[in-house]
Amino acid sequence: MSIRVVVADDQELVRAGFGMILDAQDDIEVVAEAGNGEEAVAAVRRHAPDVLLLDIRMPVMDGLEAARQVCAQSGCKVVMLTTFDLDEYVYEALYAGASGFLLKDVRRDDLVHAVRVVAAGDSLLAPAVTRRLVADIVRSRREQAAAGAATPQRLEALTAREAETLRLLARGLSNAEIATTLFVSEHTVKTHVSNVLGKLGLRDRVQAVICAYETGLIAPGSP
């Protein structure tokens, strides 16, 4: 079964280039292209793709608003495209539900890998963005603490093993690495991860990482 993809970018050459690379894969099919956010949202509604490659900066409707709508209205996974690894909208896109981001100068193999990873339900974050995202969350938590805000009690719904799975996930461990650490099977880890996402109302592993830092389950530099 092919992974269905929509490519949305206001630059025609970028759309065409990504489309050609992805269509050349036996397991990927580009079902539509879009030149702005409004067209991207419409394409997702019409074609029900598995993955949407979405440029952050576009006319009519920007990628951020398009990501919000797509993530709220469908199960399509969103990967943001940006020219800048320091784009201030990357964080907002992740909070909106995007599963990761790619720079537009991404290597061919990395583009294909990203689509497969995200379609499989995993997340895709470059280390530099992960570090900055964590720093942003920590700064926000410090501001909340200074203002006397209470730590959210979201984690009470989790079992001890599910909470430990979330902690290891937030450290960047893969399912296989978590299984080795907890001395359980990968299938069991997948069940734990699914339970964590379901109980906490999270879309994917990216939001799980954000939640782990926001709630204080893990802090930067935690072993």
PDB file of C-alpha atoms in Angstrom:
ATOM      1  CA  MET A   1       0.000   0.000   0.000  1.00  0.00           C
ATOM      2  CA  SER A   2       1.486   3.336  -1.075  1.00  0.00           C
ATOM      3  CA  ILE A   3       2.027   6.305   1.225  1.00  0.00           C
ATOM      4  CA  ARG A   4      -0.162   9.099  -0.152  1.00  0.00           C
ATOM      5  CA  VAL A   5       1.453  12.537  -0.076  1.00  0.00           C
ATOM      6  CA  VAL A   6       0.405  16.129  -0.795  1.00  0.00           C
ATOM      7  CA  VAL A   7       3.181  18.658  -1.450  1.00  0.00           C
ATOM      8  CA  ALA A   8       2.352  22.287  -0.640  1.00  0.00           C
ATOM      9  CA  ASP A   9       4.788  25.086  -1.497  1.00  0.00           C
ATOM     10  CA  ASP A  10       4.336  28.400  -3.285  1.00  0.00           C
ATOM     11  CA  GLN A  11       7.481  27.776  -5.348  1.00  0.00           C
ATOM     12  CA  GLU A  12       6.599  25.615  -8.331  1.00  0.00           C
ATOM     13  CA  LEU A  13      10.130  24.273  -8.773  1.00  0.00           C
ATOM     14  CA  VAL A  14      10.248  23.125  -5.153  1.00  0.00           C
ATOM     15  CA  ARG A  15       6.880  21.368  -5.483  1.00  0.00           C
ATOM     16  CA  ALA A  16       7.894  19.712  -8.722  1.00  0.00           C
ATOM     17  CA  GLY A  17      11.284  18.651  -7.401  1.00  0.00           C
ATOM     18  CA  PHE A  18       9.919  17.084  -4.236  1.00  0.00           C
ATOM     19  CA  GLY A  19       7.112  15.491  -6.197  1.00  0.00           C
ATOM     20  CA  MET A  20       9.496  13.845  -8.668  1.00  0.00           C
ATOM     21  CA  ILE A  21      11.715  12.483  -5.899  1.00  0.00           C
ATOM     22  CA  LEU A  22       8.800  11.021  -3.956  1.00  0.00           C
ATOM     23  CA  ASP A  23       6.901   9.670  -6.966  1.00  0.00           C
ATOM     24  CA  ALA A  24      10.018   7.761  -7.996  1.00  0.00           C
ATOM     25  CA  GLN A  25       9.656   5.573  -4.885  1.00  0.00           C
ATOM     26  CA  ASP A  26       7.701   2.342  -5.177  1.00  0.00           C
ATOM     27  CA  ASP A  27       5.912   2.898  -1.870  1.00  0.00           C
ATOM     28  CA  ILE A  28       5.066   6.625  -2.202  1.00  0.00           C
ATOM     29  CA  GLU A  29       2.473   8.375  -4.357  1.00  0.00           C
ATOM     30  CA  VAL A  30       2.100  12.159  -4.683  1.00  0.00           C
ATOM     31  CA  VAL A  31      -1.656  12.618  -5.017  1.00  0.00           C
ATOM     32  CA  ALA A  32      -1.763  16.429  -5.245  1.00  0.00           C
ATOM     33  CA  GLU A  33       0.216  19.663  -5.137  1.00  0.00           C
ATOM     34  CA  ALA A  34      -0.793  23.009  -3.639  1.00  0.00           C
ATOM     35  CA  GLY A  35       0.532  26.545  -4.009  1.00  0.00           C
ATOM     36  CA  ASN A  36      -0.810  28.028  -0.778  1.00  0.00           C
ATOM     37  CA  GLY A  37      -2.234  26.990   2.578  1.00  0.00           C
ATOM     38  CA  GLU A  38      -5.841  27.227   1.494  1.00  0.00           C
ATOM     39  CA  GLU A  39      -5.194  24.894  -1.433  1.00  0.00           C
ATOM     40  CA  ALA A  40      -3.298  22.542   0.876  1.00  0.00           C
ATOM     41  CA  VAL A  41      -6.229  22.234   3.294  1.00  0.00           C
ATOM     42  CA  ALA A  42      -8.595  21.636   0.378  1.00  0.00           C
ATOM     43  CA  ALA A  43      -6.253  19.003  -1.100  1.00  0.00           C
ATOM     44  CA  VAL A  44      -6.132  17.123   2.201  1.00  0.00           C
ATOM     45  CA  ARG A  45      -9.915  17.123   2.424  1.00  0.00           C
ATOM     46  CA  ARG A  46     -10.232  15.935  -1.160  1.00  0.00           C
ATOM     47  CA  HIS A  47      -7.501  13.289  -1.285  1.00  0.00           C
ATOM     48  CA  ALA A  48      -7.131  12.141   2.356  1.00  0.00           C
ATOM     49  CA  PRO A  49      -3.320  11.745   2.154  1.00  0.00           C
ATOM     50  CA  ASP A  50      -1.138  10.126   4.781  1.00  0.00           C
ATOM     51  CA  VAL A  51       1.424  12.941   4.795  1.00  0.00           C
ATOM     52  CA  LEU A  52       1.341  16.645   3.941  1.00  0.00           C
ATOM     53  CA  LEU A  53       4.631  18.405   3.177  1.00  0.00           C
ATOM     54  CA  LEU A  54       3.738  21.997   4.020  1.00  0.00           C
ATOM     55  CA  ASP A  55       5.756  25.164   3.520  1.00  0.00           C
ATOM     56  CA  ILE A  56       5.547  27.505   6.510  1.00  0.00           C
ATOM     57  CA  ARG A  57       5.630  30.736   4.518  1.00  0.00           C
ATOM     58  CA  MET A  58       2.917  30.840   1.832  1.00  0.00           C
ATOM     59  CA  PRO A  59       0.392  33.363   0.482  1.00  0.00           C
ATOM     60  CA  VAL A  60      -3.400  33.415   1.051  1.00  0.00           C
ATOM     61  CA  MET A  61      -3.115  31.167   4.122  1.00  0.00           C
ATOM     62  CA  ASP A  62       0.272  30.499   5.707  1.00  0.00           C
ATOM     63  CA  GLY A  63       1.494  27.033   6.572  1.00  0.00           C
ATOM     64  CA  LEU A  64       0.938  27.507  10.291  1.00  0.00           C
ATOM     65  CA  GLU A  65      -2.802  28.082   9.964  1.00  0.00           C
ATOM     66  CA  ALA A  66      -3.033  25.317   7.378  1.00  0.00           C
ATOM     67  CA  ALA A  67      -1.283  22.944   9.801  1.00  0.00           C
ATOM     68  CA  ARG A  68      -3.740  23.839  12.561  1.00  0.00           C
ATOM     69  CA  GLN A  69      -6.703  23.088  10.328  1.00  0.00           C
ATOM     70  CA  VAL A  70      -5.309  19.877   8.858  1.00  0.00           C
ATOM     71  CA  CYS A  71      -4.239  18.484  12.240  1.00  0.00           C
ATOM     72  CA  ALA A  72      -7.590  19.375  13.799  1.00  0.00           C
ATOM     73  CA  GLN A  73      -9.700  17.981  10.981  1.00  0.00           C
ATOM     74  CA  SER A  74      -7.855  14.867   9.810  1.00  0.00           C
ATOM     75  CA  GLY A  75      -5.381  12.149  10.667  1.00  0.00           C
ATOM     76  CA  CYS A  76      -2.945  13.391   8.031  1.00  0.00           C
ATOM     77  CA  LYS A  77       0.623  13.790   9.321  1.00  0.00           C
ATOM     78  CA  VAL A  78       2.128  17.221   8.658  1.00  0.00           C
ATOM     79  CA  VAL A  79       5.805  17.890   7.987  1.00  0.00           C
ATOM     80  CA  MET A  80       6.693  21.568   7.770  1.00  0.00           C
ATOM     81  CA  LEU A  81       9.086  22.837   5.099  1.00  0.00           C
ATOM     82  CA  THR A  82      11.258  25.860   5.854  1.00  0.00           C
ATOM     83  CA  THR A  83      14.259  27.652   4.432  1.00  0.00           C
ATOM     84  CA  PHE A  84      15.496  28.585   7.884  1.00  0.00           C
ATOM     85  CA  ASP A  85      16.362  26.199  10.706  1.00  0.00           C
ATOM     86  CA  LEU A  86      15.699  29.065  13.112  1.00  0.00           C
ATOM     87  CA  ASP A  87      12.245  29.881  11.756  1.00  0.00           C
ATOM     88  CA  GLU A  88      10.225  31.272  14.656  1.00  0.00           C
ATOM     89  CA  TYR A  89       7.124  29.487  13.415  1.00  0.00           C
ATOM     90  CA  VAL A  90       8.586  25.999  13.787  1.00  0.00           C
ATOM     91  CA  TYR A  91       7.583  25.805  17.445  1.00  0.00           C
ATOM     92  CA  GLU A  92       4.070  27.038  16.803  1.00  0.00           C
ATOM     93  CA  ALA A  93       3.727  24.451  14.048  1.00  0.00           C
ATOM     94  CA  LEU A  94       4.770  21.660  16.399  1.00  0.00           C
ATOM     95  CA  TYR A  95       2.301  22.827  19.014  1.00  0.00           C
ATOM     96  CA  ALA A  96      -0.358  22.919  16.288  1.00  0.00           C
ATOM     97  CA  GLY A  97       0.215  19.216  15.678  1.00  0.00           C
ATOM     98  CA  ALA A  98       2.922  18.988  13.014  1.00  0.00           C
ATOM     99  CA  SER A  99       4.994  15.806  13.254  1.00  0.00           C
ATOM    100  CA  GLY A 100       8.270  17.442  12.316  1.00  0.00           C
ATOM    101  CA  PHE A 101      10.054  19.720   9.910  1.00  0.00           C
ATOM    102  CA  LEU A 102      12.501  19.640   7.019  1.00  0.00           C
ATOM    103  CA  LEU A 103      14.769  22.272   5.535  1.00  0.00           C
ATOM    104  CA  LYS A 104      14.136  22.837   1.843  1.00  0.00           C
ATOM    105  CA  ASP A 105      17.716  21.897   1.010  1.00  0.00           C
ATOM    106  CA  VAL A 106      17.122  18.432   2.467  1.00  0.00           C
ATOM    107  CA  ARG A 107      18.983  15.571   0.789  1.00  0.00           C
ATOM    108  CA  ARG A 108      16.965  13.284  -1.473  1.00  0.00           C
ATOM    109  CA  ASP A 109      17.362  10.233   0.771  1.00  0.00           C
ATOM    110  CA  ASP A 110      16.477  12.220   3.884  1.00  0.00           C
ATOM    111  CA  LEU A 111      13.282  13.505   2.269  1.00  0.00           C
ATOM    112  CA  VAL A 112      12.142  10.003   1.410  1.00  0.00           C
ATOM    113  CA  HIS A 113      13.107   8.738   4.854  1.00  0.00           C
ATOM    114  CA  ALA A 114      11.182  11.562   6.517  1.00  0.00           C
ATOM    115  CA  VAL A 115       7.979  10.749   4.669  1.00  0.00           C
ATOM    116  CA  ARG A 116       8.237   7.067   5.589  1.00  0.00           C
ATOM    117  CA  VAL A 117       9.027   7.795   9.241  1.00  0.00           C
ATOM    118  CA  VAL A 118       6.153  10.220   9.695  1.00  0.00           C
ATOM    119  CA  ALA A 119       3.696   8.018   7.803  1.00  0.00           C
ATOM    120  CA  ALA A 120       4.580   5.198  10.205  1.00  0.00           C
ATOM    121  CA  GLY A 121       3.462   7.384  13.108  1.00  0.00           C
ATOM    122  CA  ASP A 122       6.847   8.534  14.337  1.00  0.00           C
ATOM    123  CA  SER A 123       8.161  12.084  14.575  1.00  0.00           C
ATOM    124  CA  LEU A 124      11.024  13.838  12.865  1.00  0.00           C
ATOM    125  CA  LEU A 125      12.955  16.582  14.648  1.00  0.00           C
ATOM    126  CA  ALA A 126      16.470  17.773  13.957  1.00  0.00           C
ATOM    127  CA  PRO A 127      18.645  17.842  17.112  1.00  0.00           C
ATOM    128  CA  ALA A 128      19.110  21.622  16.882  1.00  0.00           C
ATOM    129  CA  VAL A 129      15.372  22.209  16.826  1.00  0.00           C
ATOM    130  CA  THR A 130      14.811  19.730  19.659  1.00  0.00           C
ATOM    131  CA  ARG A 131      17.315  21.582  21.843  1.00  0.00           C
ATOM    132  CA  ARG A 132      15.724  24.948  21.127  1.00  0.00           C
ATOM    133  CA  LEU A 133      12.230  23.557  21.655  1.00  0.00           C
ATOM    134  CA  VAL A 134      13.250  22.163  25.039  1.00  0.00           C
ATOM    135  CA  ALA A 135      14.878  25.464  25.999  1.00  0.00           C
ATOM    136  CA  ASP A 136      11.696  27.307  25.066  1.00  0.00           C
ATOM    137  CA  ILE A 137       9.571  24.945  27.172  1.00  0.00           C
ATOM    138  CA  VAL A 138      11.922  25.194  30.155  1.00  0.00           C
ATOM    139  CA  ARG A 139      11.884  28.985  29.962  1.00  0.00           C
ATOM    140  CA  SER A 140       8.088  28.933  29.855  1.00  0.00           C
ATOM    141  CA  ARG A 141       7.931  26.625  32.891  1.00  0.00           C
ATOM    142  CA  ARG A 142      10.263  28.886  34.856  1.00  0.00           C
ATOM    143  CA  GLU A 143       8.054  31.868  34.052  1.00  0.00           C
ATOM    144  CA  GLN A 144       4.996  29.919  35.180  1.00  0.00           C
ATOM    145  CA  ALA A 145       6.731  28.903  38.411  1.00  0.00           C
ATOM    146  CA  ALA A 146       7.730  32.494  39.090  1.00  0.00           C
ATOM    147  CA  ALA A 147       4.105  33.507  38.623  1.00  0.00           C
ATOM    148  CA  GLY A 148       2.955  30.799  41.009  1.00  0.00           C
ATOM    149  CA  ALA A 149       1.305  28.650  38.346  1.00  0.00           C
ATOM    150  CA  ALA A 150       0.654  25.030  39.308  1.00  0.00           C
ATOM    151  CA  THR A 151       2.208  22.142  37.396  1.00  0.00           C
ATOM    152  CA  PRO A 152      -0.441  20.413  35.277  1.00  0.00           C
ATOM    153  CA  GLN A 153      -1.620  17.107  36.762  1.00  0.00           C
ATOM    154  CA  ARG A 154      -1.983  15.472  33.361  1.00  0.00           C
ATOM    155  CA  LEU A 155       0.240  12.509  34.181  1.00  0.00           C
ATOM    156  CA  GLU A 156      -1.977  11.082  36.905  1.00  0.00           C
ATOM    157  CA  ALA A 157      -3.846   9.042  34.292  1.00  0.00           C
ATOM    158  CA  LEU A 158      -0.683   7.076  33.446  1.00  0.00           C
ATOM    159  CA  THR A 159       0.497   3.881  35.093  1.00  0.00           C
ATOM    160  CA  ALA A 160       4.032   3.847  36.472  1.00  0.00           C
ATOM    161  CA  ARG A 161       5.262   1.888  33.443  1.00  0.00           C
ATOM    162  CA  GLU A 162       3.541   4.250  31.012  1.00  0.00           C
ATOM    163  CA  ALA A 163       5.093   7.255  32.758  1.00  0.00           C
ATOM    164  CA  GLU A 164       8.523   5.625  32.513  1.00  0.00           C
ATOM    165  CA  THR A 165       7.919   4.940  28.825  1.00  0.00           C
ATOM    166  CA  LEU A 166       7.068   8.614  28.315  1.00  0.00           C
ATOM    167  CA  ARG A 167      10.237   9.670  30.147  1.00  0.00           C
ATOM    168  CA  LEU A 168      12.413   7.446  27.953  1.00  0.00           C
ATOM    169  CA  LEU A 169      10.576   8.570  24.821  1.00  0.00           C
ATOM    170  CA  ALA A 170      11.242  12.191  25.772  1.00  0.00           C
ATOM    171  CA  ARG A 171      14.957  11.381  26.088  1.00  0.00           C
ATOM    172  CA  GLY A 172      14.882  10.429  22.403  1.00  0.00           C
ATOM    173  CA  LEU A 173      14.987   6.645  22.711  1.00  0.00           C
ATOM    174  CA  SER A 174      13.487   4.525  19.951  1.00  0.00           C
ATOM    175  CA  ASN A 175      10.955   1.791  20.675  1.00  0.00           C
ATOM    176  CA  ALA A 176      13.723  -0.818  20.440  1.00  0.00           C
ATOM    177  CA  GLU A 177      15.913   1.097  22.907  1.00  0.00           C
ATOM    178  CA  ILE A 178      13.001   1.558  25.304  1.00  0.00           C
ATOM    179  CA  ALA A 179      12.269  -2.163  25.098  1.00  0.00           C
ATOM    180  CA  THR A 180      15.884  -2.975  25.989  1.00  0.00           C
ATOM    181  CA  THR A 181      15.869  -0.522  28.892  1.00  0.00           C
ATOM    182  CA  LEU A 182      12.588  -1.820  30.340  1.00  0.00           C
ATOM    183  CA  PHE A 183      13.311  -5.497  29.535  1.00  0.00           C
ATOM    184  CA  VAL A 184      10.086  -5.868  27.553  1.00  0.00           C
ATOM    185  CA  SER A 185       9.213  -6.549  23.923  1.00  0.00           C
ATOM    186  CA  GLU A 186       8.883  -3.845  21.267  1.00  0.00           C
ATOM    187  CA  HIS A 187       5.221  -4.799  20.945  1.00  0.00           C
ATOM    188  CA  THR A 188       4.728  -3.994  24.630  1.00  0.00           C
ATOM    189  CA  VAL A 189       6.480  -0.655  24.179  1.00  0.00           C
ATOM    190  CA  LYS A 190       4.218   0.191  21.247  1.00  0.00           C
ATOM    191  CA  THR A 191       1.234  -0.576  23.462  1.00  0.00           C
ATOM    192  CA  HIS A 192       2.594   1.676  26.214  1.00  0.00           C
ATOM    193  CA  VAL A 193       3.243   4.506  23.753  1.00  0.00           C
ATOM    194  CA  SER A 194      -0.249   4.150  22.300  1.00  0.00           C
ATOM    195  CA  ASN A 195      -1.733   4.253  25.802  1.00  0.00           C
ATOM    196  CA  VAL A 196       0.282   7.356  26.681  1.00  0.00           C
ATOM    197  CA  LEU A 197      -0.871   9.198  23.565  1.00  0.00           C
ATOM    198  CA  GLY A 198      -4.475   8.146  24.082  1.00  0.00           C
ATOM    199  CA  LYS A 199      -4.696   8.968  27.793  1.00  0.00           C
ATOM    200  CA  LEU A 200      -3.010  12.350  27.421  1.00  0.00           C
ATOM    201  CA  GLY A 201      -4.825  13.275  24.211  1.00  0.00           C
ATOM    202  CA  LEU A 202      -1.599  13.628  22.248  1.00  0.00           C
ATOM    203  CA  ARG A 203      -1.286  13.349  18.491  1.00  0.00           C
ATOM    204  CA  ASP A 204       2.195  11.830  18.223  1.00  0.00           C
ATOM    205  CA  ARG A 205       5.638  11.481  19.786  1.00  0.00           C
ATOM    206  CA  VAL A 206       6.504  15.139  19.215  1.00  0.00           C
ATOM    207  CA  GLN A 207       3.624  16.252  21.404  1.00  0.00           C
ATOM    208  CA  ALA A 208       4.554  13.554  23.917  1.00  0.00           C
ATOM    209  CA  VAL A 209       8.058  15.043  24.242  1.00  0.00           C
ATOM    210  CA  ILE A 210       6.576  18.510  24.704  1.00  0.00           C
ATOM    211  CA  CYS A 211       4.202  17.175  27.365  1.00  0.00           C
ATOM    212  CA  ALA A 212       7.020  15.433  29.251  1.00  0.00           C
ATOM    213  CA  TYR A 213       8.962  18.686  29.572  1.00  0.00           C
ATOM    214  CA  GLU A 214       5.929  20.871  30.238  1.00  0.00           C
ATOM    215  CA  THR A 215       4.802  18.687  33.127  1.00  0.00           C
ATOM    216  CA  GLY A 216       8.279  18.403  34.612  1.00  0.00           C
ATOM    217  CA  LEU A 217       8.527  14.645  34.057  1.00  0.00           C
ATOM    218  CA  ILE A 218      11.918  15.246  32.508  1.00  0.00           C
ATOM    219  CA  ALA A 219      14.345  18.147  32.578  1.00  0.00           C
ATOM    220  CA  PRO A 220      17.219  19.042  30.218  1.00  0.00           C
ATOM    221  CA  GLY A 221      20.235  16.876  30.968  1.00  0.00           C
ATOM    222  CA  SER A 222      18.188  14.212  32.765  1.00  0.00           C
ATOM    223  CA  PRO A 223      19.890  10.788  32.688  1.00  0.00           C
TER     224      PRO A 223
END
